[in-house]
């Protein structure tokens, strides 16, 4: 809901539990008023009427109070907007008026107005010497989406050195703490919490993709627990380089500024008539602790971000860990038969099916099936997979090229490179310059032809190296390729989805190197990590769940001992229950699994299919974090609930304490699907459920269903 104060200078956006308010003063300063629990318009106006801070010569009257600090004038905080023309640097903007979808008013309106459409969008328009700056606000649930458009209406070019999507201002509290998700390849999404001190904490990526090092998300709170307390969260919808800076200012206020690009050295140059729309930087306030904040993020993504989120994701099989590049039609056909027999619904051929791709040294860029490995193309295998009752998927990495490829031999200038400098190879590959229209067109033609050549239902879209030599010889403003690469990627995905609406897409970047709200609005699930060790995954999944829902979190059961990382031995039970917390997949070498293992796998897949709607669409409660002892999560959907619990190691023979459940009706009674026992809701909530976990690397699944009428 959007409410507008008398005079059209105070705006209040409200979701079910939260509000956000801002105000333009008579002097034209855009001030932040409120972000937190739901308030009335009169409260926002009372905040707007508070006196300005006392004048002090060494303090800025604006710092810490402004909604979107621009560079220039009496400001010393990090600017969200930094622009330069031939004549000057900085912005001195003038407020022009506001618009909303249901009402369109100028800044001189003096009526009180209110709209409550679901997608009410507020736009505040400013101008500075021909540069039109519009701040956009859209409330979706309790998530506020913010972004900015910049349009050059003047005759001269304007350089955007920095154009952040939003600055978020938090209220004054003692002891702010920051939560972030850090990592590296095969160790993504690890949650850390630490106290903020004065100054700035900056996270981001200068790699050209979202990166394994940080998810573009932060949470701030002063005293929250898993289920109680205020939590502020911010997440950026961008899949290229990015930056989020969290600043504790001298008066202890906190501001969070974020947007595309890492450095301030130039994002884009807008010629006369050109415009740039920043990515969305979404913010959420919750008073339900970390768990409540996660559930609100998940609900938002299922409702507004993830395509077809109400359609459950199938169980997939992928042979990458089992076979790597050594694939053939015959071998994949044999694996497909075994996969179908254990209940798999989607069979995916990973890397190695195309061009001269028998190792990572050749073939990227040549998106035609290898004659040696697939003599009649992909169609016979796809048909066979369909005949087995499964969908068929393939792996691609369209943004890359191996120097040893037909594409590179024909177009060595299609890659990012600096003239006269070496072309840095990672994994023997170079990055295509997707900002070039000819490259965009080539990829569209190749991928469209590929998806038309065989009945392909699923595309795993990979990205296996960072930008290094991001040059573009001959282009007057080459650094634009950092932004334009992402825009071209999004456009290509959008075009392919429109032309092939039945095809689902997975975002992968050497595991979880491209997980963000931007790519998630165009893909159906994400590859969480190349680390498929079931114990490490519990921590990765715990971090991932802070922001993203199980509905997109792909998780495979692979071989034991673990072949990729650590040789850890674990039971099928432990591996399956770990992966059943997300979108279940199987990635082990099924050709080596015994009949007993295959039969057990079939039972686990059957069980997953039963609990899948609750896992993929339910509310998540993290009952105990994976910190060495027992850990557990619970999903609740309507009258059904499922608990997944793990025990890493039992010490001193101590029994595992009962798990206090959440999200149930204390007055209801629940039947346990495993034991048939009947439990009272109040007892489960206040005294807990016994899991029977014992020993090392144990795991269990417990289903609960409300008994009607009692
Ligand atoms: C990296 C991915 O994360 C893996 O799952 C696999 O697809 C390889 N690339 C293939 O090269």
GROMACS .gro file of C-alpha atoms in nm, residues 219-521:
model
  303
  219UNK     CA    1   2.142  -0.898   0.721
  220UNK     CA    2   2.171  -0.649   1.004
  221UNK     CA    3   2.031  -0.677   1.354
  222UNK     CA    4   2.118  -0.579   1.705
  223UNK     CA    5   1.973  -0.857   1.918
  224UNK     CA    6   1.796  -1.113   1.698
  225UNK     CA    7   1.783  -1.486   1.754
  226UNK     CA    8   1.667  -1.753   1.510
  227UNK     CA    9   1.300  -1.692   1.591
  228UNK     CA   10   1.288  -1.353   1.760
  229UNK     CA   11   1.388  -0.994   1.703
  230UNK     CA   12   1.419  -0.737   1.429
  231UNK     CA   13   1.622  -0.831   1.121
  232UNK     CA   14   1.694  -0.608   0.822
  233UNK     CA   15   1.805  -0.779   0.503
  234UNK     CA   16   1.917  -0.653   0.162
  235UNK     CA   17   1.977  -0.855  -0.154
  236UNK     CA   18   2.093  -0.743  -0.495
  237UNK     CA   19   1.945  -0.878  -0.820
  238UNK     CA   20   2.260  -0.868  -1.035
  239UNK     CA   21   2.479  -1.138  -1.187
  240UNK     CA   22   2.791  -0.939  -1.275
  241UNK     CA   23   3.042  -0.756  -1.059
  242UNK     CA   24   2.874  -0.590  -0.764
  243UNK     CA   25   2.935  -0.419  -0.435
  244UNK     CA   26   2.748  -0.380  -0.108
  245UNK     CA   27   2.901  -0.139   0.145
  246UNK     CA   28   2.776  -0.140   0.503
  247UNK     CA   29   2.881   0.176   0.685
  248UNK     CA   30   2.854   0.253   1.053
  249UNK     CA   31   2.864   0.631   1.053
  250UNK     CA   32   3.015   0.846   1.331
  251UNK     CA   33   2.674   0.891   1.500
  252UNK     CA   34   2.631   0.510   1.498
  253UNK     CA   35   2.373   0.516   1.220
  254UNK     CA   36   2.411   0.241   0.962
  255UNK     CA   37   2.368   0.278   0.588
  256UNK     CA   38   2.387   0.001   0.329
  257UNK     CA   39   2.464   0.099  -0.028
  258UNK     CA   40   2.475  -0.143  -0.317
  259UNK     CA   41   2.469  -0.182  -0.688
  260UNK     CA   42   2.631  -0.311  -1.004
  261UNK     CA   43   3.008  -0.290  -1.046
  262UNK     CA   44   3.274  -0.303  -0.781
  263UNK     CA   45   3.485   0.005  -0.840
  264UNK     CA   46   3.393   0.371  -0.883
  265UNK     CA   47   3.598   0.410  -1.197
  266UNK     CA   48   3.321   0.407  -1.455
  267UNK     CA   49   3.019   0.190  -1.522
  268UNK     CA   50   2.868   0.333  -1.838
  269UNK     CA   51   2.873   0.643  -2.053
  270UNK     CA   52   2.527   0.767  -2.149
  271UNK     CA   53   2.521   0.944  -2.484
  272UNK     CA   54   2.243   1.196  -2.546
  273UNK     CA   55   1.912   1.014  -2.524
  274UNK     CA   56   2.052   0.700  -2.358
  275UNK     CA   57   1.930   0.558  -2.028
  276UNK     CA   58   2.041   0.304  -1.768
  277UNK     CA   59   1.823   0.109  -1.528
  278UNK     CA   60   2.005  -0.025  -1.225
  279UNK     CA   61   1.932  -0.373  -1.095
  280UNK     CA   62   1.684  -0.410  -0.810
  281UNK     CA   63   1.825  -0.392  -0.458
  282UNK     CA   64   1.556  -0.549  -0.242
  283UNK     CA   65   1.517  -0.486   0.131
  284UNK     CA   66   1.320  -0.668   0.396
  285UNK     CA   67   1.235  -0.589   0.757
  286UNK     CA   68   1.111  -0.870   0.977
  287UNK     CA   69   1.053  -0.900   1.349
  288UNK     CA   70   1.054  -1.280   1.334
  289UNK     CA   71   1.427  -1.325   1.386
  290UNK     CA   72   1.656  -1.482   1.127
  291UNK     CA   73   1.402  -1.757   1.060
  292UNK     CA   74   1.118  -1.511   1.003
  293UNK     CA   75   1.336  -1.306   0.769
  294UNK     CA   76   1.430  -1.617   0.569
  295UNK     CA   77   1.068  -1.727   0.539
  296UNK     CA   78   0.971  -1.381   0.414
  297UNK     CA   79   1.255  -1.386   0.158
  298UNK     CA   80   1.150  -1.733   0.044
  299UNK     CA   81   0.784  -1.632   0.009
  300UNK     CA   82   0.885  -1.324  -0.191
  301UNK     CA   83   1.104  -1.524  -0.428
  302UNK     CA   84   0.840  -1.791  -0.479
  303UNK     CA   85   0.575  -1.526  -0.548
  304UNK     CA   86   0.770  -1.271  -0.753
  305UNK     CA   87   1.113  -1.392  -0.863
  306UNK     CA   88   1.133  -1.762  -0.949
  307UNK     CA   89   0.954  -1.860  -1.272
  308UNK     CA   90   0.671  -2.114  -1.221
  309UNK     CA   91   0.755  -2.151  -0.854
  310UNK     CA   92   0.435  -2.341  -0.786
  311UNK     CA   93   0.555  -2.618  -1.018
  312UNK     CA   94   0.771  -2.861  -0.819
  313UNK     CA   95   1.114  -2.942  -0.957
  314UNK     CA   96   1.176  -3.301  -1.072
  315UNK     CA   97   1.439  -3.540  -0.932
  316UNK     CA   98   1.732  -3.528  -1.172
  317UNK     CA   99   2.029  -3.746  -1.254
  318UNK     CA  100   2.361  -3.600  -1.371
  319UNK     CA  101   2.670  -3.813  -1.438
  320UNK     CA  102   2.935  -3.538  -1.412
  321UNK     CA  103   3.100  -3.671  -1.096
  322UNK     CA  104   3.075  -4.027  -1.220
  323UNK     CA  105   3.204  -3.993  -1.575
  324UNK     CA  106   3.336  -3.637  -1.621
  325UNK     CA  107   3.429  -3.595  -1.991
  326UNK     CA  108   3.437  -3.967  -2.070
  327UNK     CA  109   3.088  -3.999  -2.209
  328UNK     CA  110   2.926  -4.183  -2.496
  329UNK     CA  111   2.573  -4.241  -2.615
  330UNK     CA  112   2.587  -4.605  -2.509
  331UNK     CA  113   2.716  -4.528  -2.160
  332UNK     CA  114   2.462  -4.246  -2.105
  333UNK     CA  115   2.184  -4.475  -2.226
  334UNK     CA  116   2.286  -4.738  -1.972
  335UNK     CA  117   2.296  -4.479  -1.694
  336UNK     CA  118   1.957  -4.348  -1.802
  337UNK     CA  119   1.806  -4.696  -1.762
  338UNK     CA  120   1.941  -4.724  -1.408
  339UNK     CA  121   1.832  -4.368  -1.326
  340UNK     CA  122   1.478  -4.439  -1.447
  341UNK     CA  123   1.469  -4.755  -1.239
  342UNK     CA  124   1.532  -4.563  -0.915
  343UNK     CA  125   1.262  -4.308  -0.997
  344UNK     CA  126   1.462  -4.023  -1.152
  345UNK     CA  127   1.244  -3.784  -1.357
  346UNK     CA  128   1.502  -3.574  -1.546
  347UNK     CA  129   1.823  -3.712  -1.701
  348UNK     CA  130   2.093  -3.453  -1.772
  349UNK     CA  131   2.398  -3.503  -1.994
  350UNK     CA  132   2.670  -3.279  -1.855
  351UNK     CA  133   2.989  -3.147  -2.020
  352UNK     CA  134   3.147  -3.343  -2.306
  353UNK     CA  135   2.869  -3.404  -2.560
  354UNK     CA  136   2.972  -3.141  -2.818
  355UNK     CA  137   3.251  -3.048  -3.060
  356UNK     CA  138   3.599  -3.176  -2.974
  357UNK     CA  139   3.519  -3.169  -2.602
  358UNK     CA  140   3.700  -3.475  -2.466
  359UNK     CA  141   3.866  -3.266  -2.194
  360UNK     CA  142   3.850  -2.905  -2.076
  361UNK     CA  143   4.110  -2.815  -2.341
  362UNK     CA  144   3.886  -2.798  -2.648
  363UNK     CA  145   3.542  -2.753  -2.794
  364UNK     CA  146   3.375  -2.472  -2.596
  365UNK     CA  147   3.194  -2.252  -2.846
  366UNK     CA  148   3.108  -2.531  -3.091
  367UNK     CA  149   2.758  -2.623  -2.978
  368UNK     CA  150   2.702  -2.920  -3.210
  369UNK     CA  151   2.699  -3.282  -3.089
  370UNK     CA  152   3.028  -3.467  -3.127
  371UNK     CA  153   3.020  -3.712  -3.421
  372UNK     CA  154   3.229  -3.966  -3.231
  373UNK     CA  155   3.018  -3.970  -2.915
  374UNK     CA  156   2.673  -3.894  -3.055
  375UNK     CA  157   2.689  -4.003  -3.421
  376UNK     CA  158   2.323  -3.927  -3.489
  377UNK     CA  159   2.306  -3.619  -3.269
  378UNK     CA  160   2.131  -3.593  -2.934
  379UNK     CA  161   1.787  -3.693  -3.053
  380UNK     CA  162   1.826  -4.074  -3.020
  381UNK     CA  163   1.939  -4.039  -2.657
  382UNK     CA  164   1.671  -3.779  -2.583
  383UNK     CA  165   1.405  -4.008  -2.733
  384UNK     CA  166   1.534  -4.302  -2.533
  385UNK     CA  167   1.527  -4.095  -2.212
  386UNK     CA  168   1.171  -3.987  -2.289
  387UNK     CA  169   1.071  -4.346  -2.360
  388UNK     CA  170   1.200  -4.430  -2.012
  389UNK     CA  171   0.955  -4.172  -1.874
  390UNK     CA  172   1.212  -3.902  -1.795
  391UNK     CA  173   1.277  -3.551  -1.922
  392UNK     CA  174   1.604  -3.485  -2.104
  393UNK     CA  175   1.856  -3.211  -2.025
  394UNK     CA  176   2.197  -3.095  -2.144
  395UNK     CA  177   2.488  -2.883  -2.021
  396UNK     CA  178   2.612  -2.568  -2.197
  397UNK     CA  179   2.859  -2.291  -2.120
  398UNK     CA  180   2.768  -2.035  -2.387
  399UNK     CA  181   2.966  -1.735  -2.260
  400UNK     CA  182   3.300  -1.914  -2.305
  401UNK     CA  183   3.530  -2.039  -2.577
  402UNK     CA  184   3.834  -2.265  -2.586
  403UNK     CA  185   4.112  -2.130  -2.809
  404UNK     CA  186   4.108  -2.483  -2.951
  405UNK     CA  187   3.764  -2.451  -3.110
  406UNK     CA  188   3.622  -2.374  -3.453
  407UNK     CA  189   3.458  -2.063  -3.309
  408UNK     CA  190   3.782  -1.912  -3.184
  409UNK     CA  191   3.972  -2.001  -3.500
  410UNK     CA  192   3.706  -1.814  -3.698
  411UNK     CA  193   3.662  -1.519  -3.457
  412UNK     CA  194   3.963  -1.461  -3.231
  413UNK     CA  195   3.842  -1.103  -3.179
  414UNK     CA  196   3.512  -1.215  -3.025
  415UNK     CA  197   3.669  -1.259  -2.681
  416UNK     CA  198   3.740  -1.002  -2.414
  417UNK     CA  199   4.104  -0.895  -2.458
  418UNK     CA  200   4.340  -0.601  -2.429
  419UNK     CA  201   4.536  -0.516  -2.744
  420UNK     CA  202   4.899  -0.623  -2.724
  421UNK     CA  203   4.849  -0.808  -2.393
  422UNK     CA  204   4.830  -1.179  -2.322
  423UNK     CA  205   4.491  -1.345  -2.306
  424UNK     CA  206   4.471  -1.506  -1.964
  425UNK     CA  207   4.331  -1.856  -1.973
  426UNK     CA  208   4.153  -2.020  -1.682
  427UNK     CA  209   4.051  -2.382  -1.738
  428UNK     CA  210   4.193  -2.333  -2.090
  429UNK     CA  211   3.914  -2.096  -2.182
  430UNK     CA  212   3.849  -1.730  -2.265
  431UNK     CA  213   3.539  -1.519  -2.205
  432UNK     CA  214   3.335  -1.420  -2.508
  433UNK     CA  215   3.254  -1.051  -2.534
  434UNK     CA  216   2.878  -1.076  -2.498
  435UNK     CA  217   2.845  -0.698  -2.529
  436UNK     CA  218   2.907  -0.745  -2.905
  437UNK     CA  219   2.592  -0.783  -3.109
  438UNK     CA  220   2.750  -1.038  -3.344
  439UNK     CA  221   2.838  -1.258  -3.046
  440UNK     CA  222   2.486  -1.223  -2.908
  441UNK     CA  223   2.341  -1.324  -3.243
  442UNK     CA  224   2.578  -1.620  -3.282
  443UNK     CA  225   2.483  -1.755  -2.939
  444UNK     CA  226   2.114  -1.708  -3.003
  445UNK     CA  227   2.137  -1.897  -3.334
  446UNK     CA  228   2.344  -2.181  -3.186
  447UNK     CA  229   2.129  -2.230  -2.879
  448UNK     CA  230   1.799  -2.187  -3.058
  449UNK     CA  231   1.912  -2.445  -3.317
  450UNK     CA  232   2.029  -2.679  -3.041
  451UNK     CA  233   1.698  -2.659  -2.853
  452UNK     CA  234   1.512  -2.717  -3.179
  453UNK     CA  235   1.733  -3.012  -3.282
  454UNK     CA  236   1.618  -3.255  -3.013
  455UNK     CA  237   1.345  -3.276  -2.751
  456UNK     CA  238   1.543  -3.097  -2.479
  457UNK     CA  239   1.356  -3.010  -2.160
  458UNK     CA  240   1.632  -2.867  -1.946
  459UNK     CA  241   1.951  -2.666  -1.986
  460UNK     CA  242   2.225  -2.649  -1.725
  461UNK     CA  243   2.394  -2.315  -1.803
  462UNK     CA  244   2.748  -2.304  -1.665
  463UNK     CA  245   3.011  -2.028  -1.632
  464UNK     CA  246   3.355  -2.150  -1.531
  465UNK     CA  247   3.595  -1.860  -1.510
  466UNK     CA  248   3.614  -1.496  -1.402
  467UNK     CA  249   3.683  -1.194  -1.622
  468UNK     CA  250   4.050  -1.099  -1.633
  469UNK     CA  251   4.141  -0.906  -1.949
  470UNK     CA  252   3.810  -0.726  -1.997
  471UNK     CA  253   3.911  -0.516  -2.296
  472UNK     CA  254   3.729  -0.438  -2.618
  473UNK     CA  255   3.965  -0.297  -2.880
  474UNK     CA  256   3.802  -0.034  -3.101
  475UNK     CA  257   3.519   0.040  -2.857
  476UNK     CA  258   3.538   0.400  -2.729
  477UNK     CA  259   3.414   0.307  -2.379
  478UNK     CA  260   3.529  -0.055  -2.335
  479UNK     CA  261   3.443  -0.087  -1.965
  480UNK     CA  262   3.078  -0.096  -2.057
  481UNK     CA  263   3.124  -0.463  -2.134
  482UNK     CA  264   3.104  -0.543  -1.761
  483UNK     CA  265   2.742  -0.423  -1.747
  484UNK     CA  266   2.655  -0.513  -2.104
  485UNK     CA  267   2.770  -0.872  -2.060
  486UNK     CA  268   2.508  -0.920  -1.790
  487UNK     CA  269   2.241  -0.738  -1.988
  488UNK     CA  270   2.320  -0.960  -2.289
  489UNK     CA  271   2.310  -1.275  -2.076
  490UNK     CA  272   1.970  -1.177  -1.939
  491UNK     CA  273   1.840  -1.088  -2.287
  492UNK     CA  274   1.961  -1.421  -2.426
  493UNK     CA  275   1.797  -1.618  -2.145
  494UNK     CA  276   1.476  -1.418  -2.186
  495UNK     CA  277   1.474  -1.476  -2.561
  496UNK     CA  278   1.540  -1.848  -2.527
  497UNK     CA  279   1.274  -1.885  -2.260
  498UNK     CA  280   1.022  -1.703  -2.479
  499UNK     CA  281   1.104  -1.917  -2.784
  500UNK     CA  282   1.119  -2.245  -2.587
  501UNK     CA  283   0.874  -2.195  -2.300
  502UNK     CA  284   0.875  -2.560  -2.196
  503UNK     CA  285   1.252  -2.564  -2.134
  504UNK     CA  286   1.373  -2.516  -1.775
  505UNK     CA  287   1.713  -2.360  -1.700
  506UNK     CA  288   1.965  -2.412  -1.422
  507UNK     CA  289   2.215  -2.144  -1.323
  508UNK     CA  290   2.557  -2.292  -1.252
  509UNK     CA  291   2.896  -2.130  -1.224
  510UNK     CA  292   3.145  -2.392  -1.115
  511UNK     CA  293   2.885  -2.466  -0.847
  512UNK     CA  294   2.734  -2.163  -0.674
  513UNK     CA  295   2.927  -1.884  -0.848
  514UNK     CA  296   2.614  -1.725  -0.996
  515UNK     CA  297   2.339  -1.728  -0.736
  516UNK     CA  298   2.148  -1.402  -0.706
  517UNK     CA  299   1.796  -1.265  -0.748
  518UNK     CA  300   1.876  -1.144  -1.101
  519UNK     CA  301   1.962  -1.482  -1.250
  520UNK     CA  302   1.697  -1.651  -1.037
  521UNK     CA  303   1.423  -1.455  -1.211
   0.00000   0.00000   0.00000
